[in-house]
GROMACS .gro file of C-alpha atoms in nm:
model
  285
    1MET     CA    1  13.401   1.965  -6.121
    2ALA     CA    2  13.486   2.134  -6.448
    3ALA     CA    3  13.424   1.959  -6.781
    4TRP     CA    4  13.798   1.908  -6.840
    5GLU     CA    5  13.832   1.742  -6.499
    6LYS     CA    6  13.545   1.504  -6.575
    7GLU     CA    7  13.713   1.414  -6.905
    8TYR     CA    8  14.044   1.360  -6.723
    9GLU     CA    9  13.881   1.131  -6.466
   10LYS     CA   10  13.727   0.930  -6.750
   11ILE     CA   11  14.066   0.893  -6.922
   12LYS     CA   12  14.237   0.817  -6.590
   13LYS     CA   13  13.997   0.530  -6.522
   14GLN     CA   14  14.063   0.384  -6.867
   15VAL     CA   15  14.441   0.417  -6.825
   16GLU     CA   16  14.433   0.257  -6.479
   17GLU     CA   17  14.235  -0.039  -6.613
   18SER     CA   18  14.473  -0.076  -6.909
   19THR     CA   19  14.777  -0.047  -6.683
   20ALA     CA   20  14.645  -0.318  -6.450
   21LYS     CA   21  14.593  -0.551  -6.748
   22LYS     CA   22  14.945  -0.484  -6.881
   23LYS     CA   23  15.098  -0.553  -6.540
   24ALA     CA   24  14.903  -0.876  -6.507
   25ALA     CA   25  15.007  -0.984  -6.858
   26VAL     CA   26  15.375  -0.917  -6.787
   27GLN     CA   27  15.359  -1.107  -6.460
   28LYS     CA   28  15.185  -1.400  -6.629
   29ILE     CA   29  15.443  -1.425  -6.909
   30ILE     CA   30  15.746  -1.403  -6.680
   31GLN     CA   31  15.594  -1.638  -6.425
   32GLU     CA   32  15.512  -1.897  -6.692
   33GLN     CA   33  15.869  -1.879  -6.823
   34THR     CA   34  16.004  -1.905  -6.470
   35ASP     CA   35  15.779  -2.197  -6.383
   36ALA     CA   36  15.894  -2.382  -6.695
   37ALA     CA   37  16.261  -2.325  -6.607
   38ALA     CA   38  16.195  -2.419  -6.243
   39SER     CA   39  16.030  -2.743  -6.351
   40ALA     CA   40  16.337  -2.827  -6.557
   41ILE     CA   41  16.563  -2.765  -6.258
   42GLU     CA   42  16.342  -2.974  -6.030
   43ALA     CA   43  16.358  -3.254  -6.286
   44GLN     CA   44  16.740  -3.231  -6.284
   45LYS     CA   45  16.741  -3.248  -5.902
   46LYS     CA   46  16.525  -3.560  -5.910
   47ALA     CA   47  16.759  -3.715  -6.166
   48VAL     CA   48  17.076  -3.659  -5.961
   49PRO     CA   49  17.041  -3.965  -5.731
   50SER     CA   50  16.989  -4.201  -6.026
   51GLU     CA   51  17.286  -4.043  -6.205
   52TYR     CA   52  17.511  -4.106  -5.903
   53ARG     CA   53  17.367  -4.453  -5.842
   54ARG     CA   54  17.584  -4.603  -6.118
   55LEU     CA   55  17.890  -4.431  -5.965
   56TYR     CA   56  17.808  -4.583  -5.627
   57ASP     CA   57  17.761  -4.919  -5.797
   58ALA     CA   58  18.091  -4.883  -5.980
   59SER     CA   59  18.264  -4.801  -5.654
   60GLU     CA   60  18.114  -5.106  -5.487
   61VAL     CA   61  18.218  -5.323  -5.782
   62GLN     CA   62  18.571  -5.188  -5.752
   63ARG     CA   63  18.575  -5.272  -5.379
   64ILE     CA   64  18.467  -5.629  -5.450
   65VAL     CA   65  18.727  -5.668  -5.726
   66ASP     CA   66  19.005  -5.529  -5.506
   67GLN     CA   67  18.907  -5.754  -5.218
   68ARG     CA   68  18.894  -6.061  -5.446
   69ASN     CA   69  19.235  -5.980  -5.590
   70ILE     CA   70  19.378  -5.960  -5.240
   71LEU     CA   71  19.225  -6.293  -5.149
   72ASN     CA   72  19.361  -6.457  -5.464
   73ARG     CA   73  19.706  -6.312  -5.403
   74MET     CA   74  19.708  -6.424  -5.040
   75ALA     CA   75  19.591  -6.768  -5.147
   76ASP     CA   76  19.872  -6.800  -5.393
   77THR     CA   77  20.125  -6.710  -5.126
   78GLY     CA   78  19.957  -6.912  -4.852
   79ALA     CA   79  19.894  -6.602  -4.639
   80THR     CA   80  19.517  -6.604  -4.650
   81ARG     CA   81  19.474  -6.575  -4.276
   82SER     CA   82  19.779  -6.368  -4.208
   83GLY     CA   83  19.791  -6.018  -4.067
   84LEU     CA   84  19.892  -5.887  -4.408
   85SER     CA   85  19.568  -6.012  -4.552
   86ASP     CA   86  19.368  -5.832  -4.288
   87THR     CA   87  19.563  -5.512  -4.344
   88LEU     CA   88  19.511  -5.518  -4.718
   89THR     CA   89  19.140  -5.591  -4.674
   90THR     CA   90  19.106  -5.296  -4.438
   91ALA     CA   91  19.286  -5.073  -4.689
   92VAL     CA   92  19.044  -5.181  -4.963
   93ASN     CA   93  18.741  -5.106  -4.747
   94LEU     CA   94  18.885  -4.771  -4.643
   95SER     CA   95  18.947  -4.674  -5.005
   96ALA     CA   96  18.593  -4.774  -5.097
   97GLY     CA   97  18.455  -4.569  -4.809
   98ASN     CA   98  18.653  -4.267  -4.922
   99ARG     CA   99  18.513  -4.304  -5.271
  100VAL     CA  100  18.157  -4.316  -5.131
  101GLN     CA  101  18.219  -4.005  -4.921
  102ALA     CA  102  18.353  -3.824  -5.225
  103LEU     CA  103  18.050  -3.929  -5.427
  104ASN     CA  104  17.820  -3.810  -5.146
  105ALA     CA  105  17.992  -3.472  -5.146
  106GLN     CA  106  17.972  -3.450  -5.523
  107GLN     CA  107  17.603  -3.541  -5.525
  108GLN     CA  108  17.521  -3.286  -5.254
  109ALA     CA  109  17.720  -3.019  -5.438
  110ALA     CA  110  17.522  -3.092  -5.756
  111LEU     CA  111  17.193  -3.066  -5.565
  112ASP     CA  112  17.305  -2.745  -5.394
  113LYS     CA  113  17.403  -2.595  -5.728
  114LEU     CA  114  17.063  -2.675  -5.873
  115THR     CA  115  16.887  -2.538  -5.562
  116GLN     CA  116  17.091  -2.218  -5.590
  117ALA     CA  117  17.002  -2.190  -5.958
  118LEU     CA  118  16.633  -2.227  -5.871
  119THR     CA  119  16.658  -1.960  -5.602
  120GLU     CA  120  16.836  -1.722  -5.838
  121LEU     CA  121  16.581  -1.794  -6.111
  122GLN     CA  122  16.289  -1.710  -5.884
  123ALA     CA  123  16.461  -1.397  -5.750
  124LYS     CA  124  16.535  -1.279  -6.103
  125ALA     CA  125  16.173  -1.340  -6.202
  126ARG     CA  126  16.050  -1.126  -5.912
  127ALA     CA  127  16.294  -0.851  -6.002
  128ASP     CA  128  16.200  -0.864  -6.371
  129ILE     CA  129  15.829  -0.848  -6.287
  130ALA     CA  130  15.880  -0.554  -6.053
  131SER     CA  131  16.098  -0.372  -6.308
  132ARG     CA  132  15.861  -0.426  -6.600
  133GLN     CA  133  15.559  -0.327  -6.393
  134ALA     CA  134  15.739  -0.017  -6.268
  135ASP     CA  135  15.812   0.083  -6.630
  136ILE     CA  136  15.446   0.030  -6.722
  137GLN     CA  137  15.332   0.241  -6.426
  138SER     CA  138  15.584   0.512  -6.507
  139ASP     CA  139  15.459   0.531  -6.865
  140ALA     CA  140  15.099   0.549  -6.743
  141ASP     CA  141  15.181   0.822  -6.489
  142LYS     CA  142  15.361   1.028  -6.752
  143TYR     CA  143  15.074   0.989  -6.997
  144LEU     CA  144  14.820   1.096  -6.735
  145ALA     CA  145  15.032   1.394  -6.631
  146ASP     CA  146  15.071   1.504  -6.994
  147THR     CA  147  14.701   1.449  -7.060
  148ARG     CA  148  14.599   1.646  -6.753
  149GLY     CA  149  14.827   1.932  -6.853
  150ALA     CA  150  14.694   1.932  -7.209
  151LEU     CA  151  14.331   1.925  -7.096
  152TYR     CA  152  14.387   2.203  -6.843
  153GLY     CA  153  14.577   2.408  -7.101
  154ALA     CA  154  14.296   2.370  -7.351
  155TYR     CA  155  14.046   2.461  -7.080
  156THR     CA  156  14.231   2.775  -6.971
  157GLN     CA  157  14.278   2.880  -7.334
  158ALA     CA  158  13.908   2.829  -7.404
  159GLU     CA  159  13.815   3.021  -7.089
  160ALA     CA  160  14.047   3.306  -7.186
  161GLN     CA  161  13.896   3.319  -7.534
  162LYS     CA  162  13.548   3.307  -7.384
  163ALA     CA  163  13.631   3.586  -7.141
  164ALA     CA  164  13.781   3.794  -7.422
  165ALA     CA  165  13.474   3.738  -7.638
  166GLU     CA  166  13.242   3.830  -7.351
  167ALA     CA  167  13.446   4.141  -7.275
  168GLN     CA  168  13.441   4.238  -7.641
  169LYS     CA  169  13.067   4.178  -7.654
  170ALA     CA  170  13.011   4.380  -7.337
  171ALA     CA  171  13.222   4.664  -7.472
  172ALA     CA  172  13.027   4.658  -7.799
  173GLU     CA  173  12.698   4.660  -7.608
  174ILE     CA  174  12.812   4.951  -7.392
  175LYS     CA  175  12.924   5.141  -7.700
  176ALA     CA  176  12.597   5.068  -7.880
  177GLN     CA  177  12.396   5.168  -7.572
  178LYS     CA  178  12.590   5.491  -7.539
  179GLU     CA  179  12.527   5.573  -7.903
  180VAL     CA  180  12.153   5.515  -7.855
  181ASP     CA  181  12.151   5.720  -7.534
  182ASP     CA  182  12.350   5.999  -7.698
  183ARG     CA  183  12.113   6.003  -7.993
  184PHE     CA  184  11.813   6.024  -7.760
  185THR     CA  185  11.976   6.302  -7.558
  186SER     CA  186  12.060   6.498  -7.873
  187TYR     CA  187  11.694   6.499  -7.975
  188VAL     CA  188  11.591   6.604  -7.623
  189ASP     CA  189  11.839   6.894  -7.628
  190SER     CA  190  11.733   6.992  -7.981
  191TYR     CA  191  11.365   6.995  -7.886
  192LEU     CA  192  11.420   7.202  -7.570
  193LYS     CA  193  11.636   7.445  -7.764
  194THR     CA  194  11.365   7.485  -8.026
  195ASN     CA  195  11.083   7.490  -7.765
  196PRO     CA  196  11.216   7.671  -7.454
  197ASN     CA  197  10.879   7.653  -7.273
  198ALA     CA  198  10.833   7.280  -7.327
  199THR     CA  199  10.830   7.042  -7.031
  200PRO     CA  200  11.096   6.773  -6.996
  201TYR     CA  201  10.837   6.508  -7.068
  202GLN     CA  202  10.746   6.673  -7.395
  203ALA     CA  203  11.110   6.667  -7.495
  204TYR     CA  204  11.141   6.304  -7.386
  205SER     CA  205  10.828   6.210  -7.577
  206TYR     CA  206  10.959   6.378  -7.891
  207ALA     CA  207  11.296   6.203  -7.865
  208SER     CA  208  11.125   5.869  -7.796
  209ALA     CA  209  10.896   5.913  -8.097
  210VAL     CA  210  11.195   5.978  -8.322
  211THR     CA  211  11.427   5.711  -8.185
  212GLY     CA  212  11.170   5.454  -8.076
  213TYR     CA  213  11.352   5.432  -7.743
  214MET     CA  214  11.356   5.586  -7.397
  215PRO     CA  215  11.650   5.531  -7.162
  216GLN     CA  216  11.585   5.335  -6.845
  217ASN     CA  217  11.718   5.615  -6.628
  218VAL     CA  218  11.475   5.860  -6.789
  219GLN     CA  219  11.186   5.624  -6.725
  220GLN     CA  220  11.298   5.585  -6.364
  221ARG     CA  221  11.335   5.963  -6.323
  222LEU     CA  222  10.983   6.022  -6.458
  223ALA     CA  223  10.843   5.751  -6.235
  224SER     CA  224  11.021   5.900  -5.933
  225ASP     CA  225  10.896   6.252  -6.015
  226TRP     CA  226  10.545   6.112  -6.062
  227ALA     CA  227  10.560   5.942  -5.722
  228VAL     CA  228  10.671   6.270  -5.557
  229ARG     CA  229  10.388   6.464  -5.720
  230TYR     CA  230  10.136   6.199  -5.631
  231ALA     CA  231  10.249   6.197  -5.270
  232ARG     CA  232  10.225   6.574  -5.248
  233TYR     CA  233   9.870   6.575  -5.389
  234ARG     CA  234   9.768   6.302  -5.151
  235ALA     CA  235   9.919   6.502  -4.866
  236GLN     CA  236   9.686   6.788  -4.964
  237GLY     CA  237   9.391   6.561  -4.910
  238LEU     CA  238   9.313   6.466  -5.269
  239SER     CA  239   9.173   6.122  -5.344
  240GLU     CA  240   9.387   5.862  -5.510
  241GLU     CA  241   9.218   5.919  -5.848
  242TRP     CA  242   9.264   6.298  -5.842
  243ALA     CA  243   9.618   6.275  -5.708
  244ALA     CA  244   9.707   6.032  -5.988
  245ALA     CA  245   9.534   6.250  -6.250
  246TYR     CA  246   9.726   6.561  -6.145
  247ALA     CA  247  10.053   6.371  -6.125
  248ASN     CA  248   9.992   6.243  -6.479
  249ARG     CA  249   9.915   6.596  -6.590
  250ASP     CA  250  10.230   6.741  -6.433
  251ILE     CA  251  10.475   6.467  -6.539
  252TYR     CA  252  10.327   6.322  -6.856
  253ASN     CA  253  10.131   6.628  -6.978
  254MET     CA  254   9.811   6.425  -6.974
  255ASP     CA  255   9.464   6.581  -6.952
  256ILE     CA  256   9.244   6.512  -6.652
  257PRO     CA  257   9.022   6.220  -6.760
  258ALA     CA  258   8.648   6.293  -6.775
  259ALA     CA  259   8.586   5.994  -6.554
  260VAL     CA  260   8.804   6.150  -6.282
  261GLN     CA  261   8.648   6.496  -6.317
  262GLY     CA  262   8.314   6.347  -6.215
  263LEU     CA  263   8.463   6.212  -5.891
  264ASP     CA  264   8.486   6.383  -5.552
  265SER     CA  265   8.832   6.527  -5.513
  266GLY     CA  266   8.839   6.450  -5.145
  267LYS     CA  267   8.851   6.822  -5.057
  268ALA     CA  268   8.477   6.891  -5.036
  269SER     CA  269   8.518   7.093  -4.722
  270GLN     CA  270   8.727   7.349  -4.914
  271SER     CA  271   8.603   7.599  -5.166
  272GLN     CA  272   8.695   7.571  -5.534
  273GLY     CA  273   8.909   7.882  -5.499
  274GLU     CA  274   9.097   7.733  -5.208
  275LEU     CA  275   9.169   7.418  -5.407
  276LEU     CA  276   9.302   7.616  -5.701
  277ARG     CA  277   9.521   7.821  -5.472
  278ARG     CA  278   9.668   7.508  -5.314
  279PHE     CA  279   9.727   7.347  -5.655
  280ARG     CA  280   9.912   7.656  -5.774
  281GLU     CA  281  10.133   7.638  -5.465
  282LEU     CA  282  10.213   7.276  -5.547
  283ASP     CA  283  10.297   7.370  -5.907
  284ARG     CA  284  10.539   7.637  -5.784
  285ARG     CA  285  10.718   7.377  -5.574
   0.00000   0.00000   0.00000
């Protein structure tokens, strides 16, 4: 995971925690407001029966008054036990019953209205919570998307600048290396031109002494030539010490060390003249 991605994940975690807290806070506020309003409605519902009780009582009082008036009227006319009295009494009771039914309907309508208000209040609270939380989440998502884009943009810009700097550095190093190599080569060419009979190693040594440098490919070429010479001398039967001494002489223009001259060449069965002849053949190769 790249550094910018780690930074994004860190920010994302913080935003998610903050978003969860904001959602919880919104829900708590709306729910508290809703619960307070719901409690008020419940209190109104509980108060409805007591509010209608006086209306029921008033209706009953009216029934008693009407019935007493009928009795007094019938008594005055001497028709207390007549059919008219019974009819009027029935009419009074019927009217009272109608009033009670109307009051029942009114009371139930009031309760239903309050119940509907409570239902609508709770539904609105749920909708408000969902809407507010959706807005909070939308803001968080947009912020994270913008942040991710900004972090990635900064990362790609930094990488491009880094790549450009590295390319510039590499180009400068190549240019500098070429200048050093060209300088070395110029001294080699100058030395060989001035000393036509000089060996390549002598020219290389001169250029290295002047420049303080010897190209890697030159060192590898000398090492390869040395290995070929050494292998050829070993193939002629020379010991490792003599083969190395002659290879050093041929490639690096080194004298045969005195310590090596005192060693057996490994060609004791051949005459000194034969050895010289074979060495000359190797030189011509």
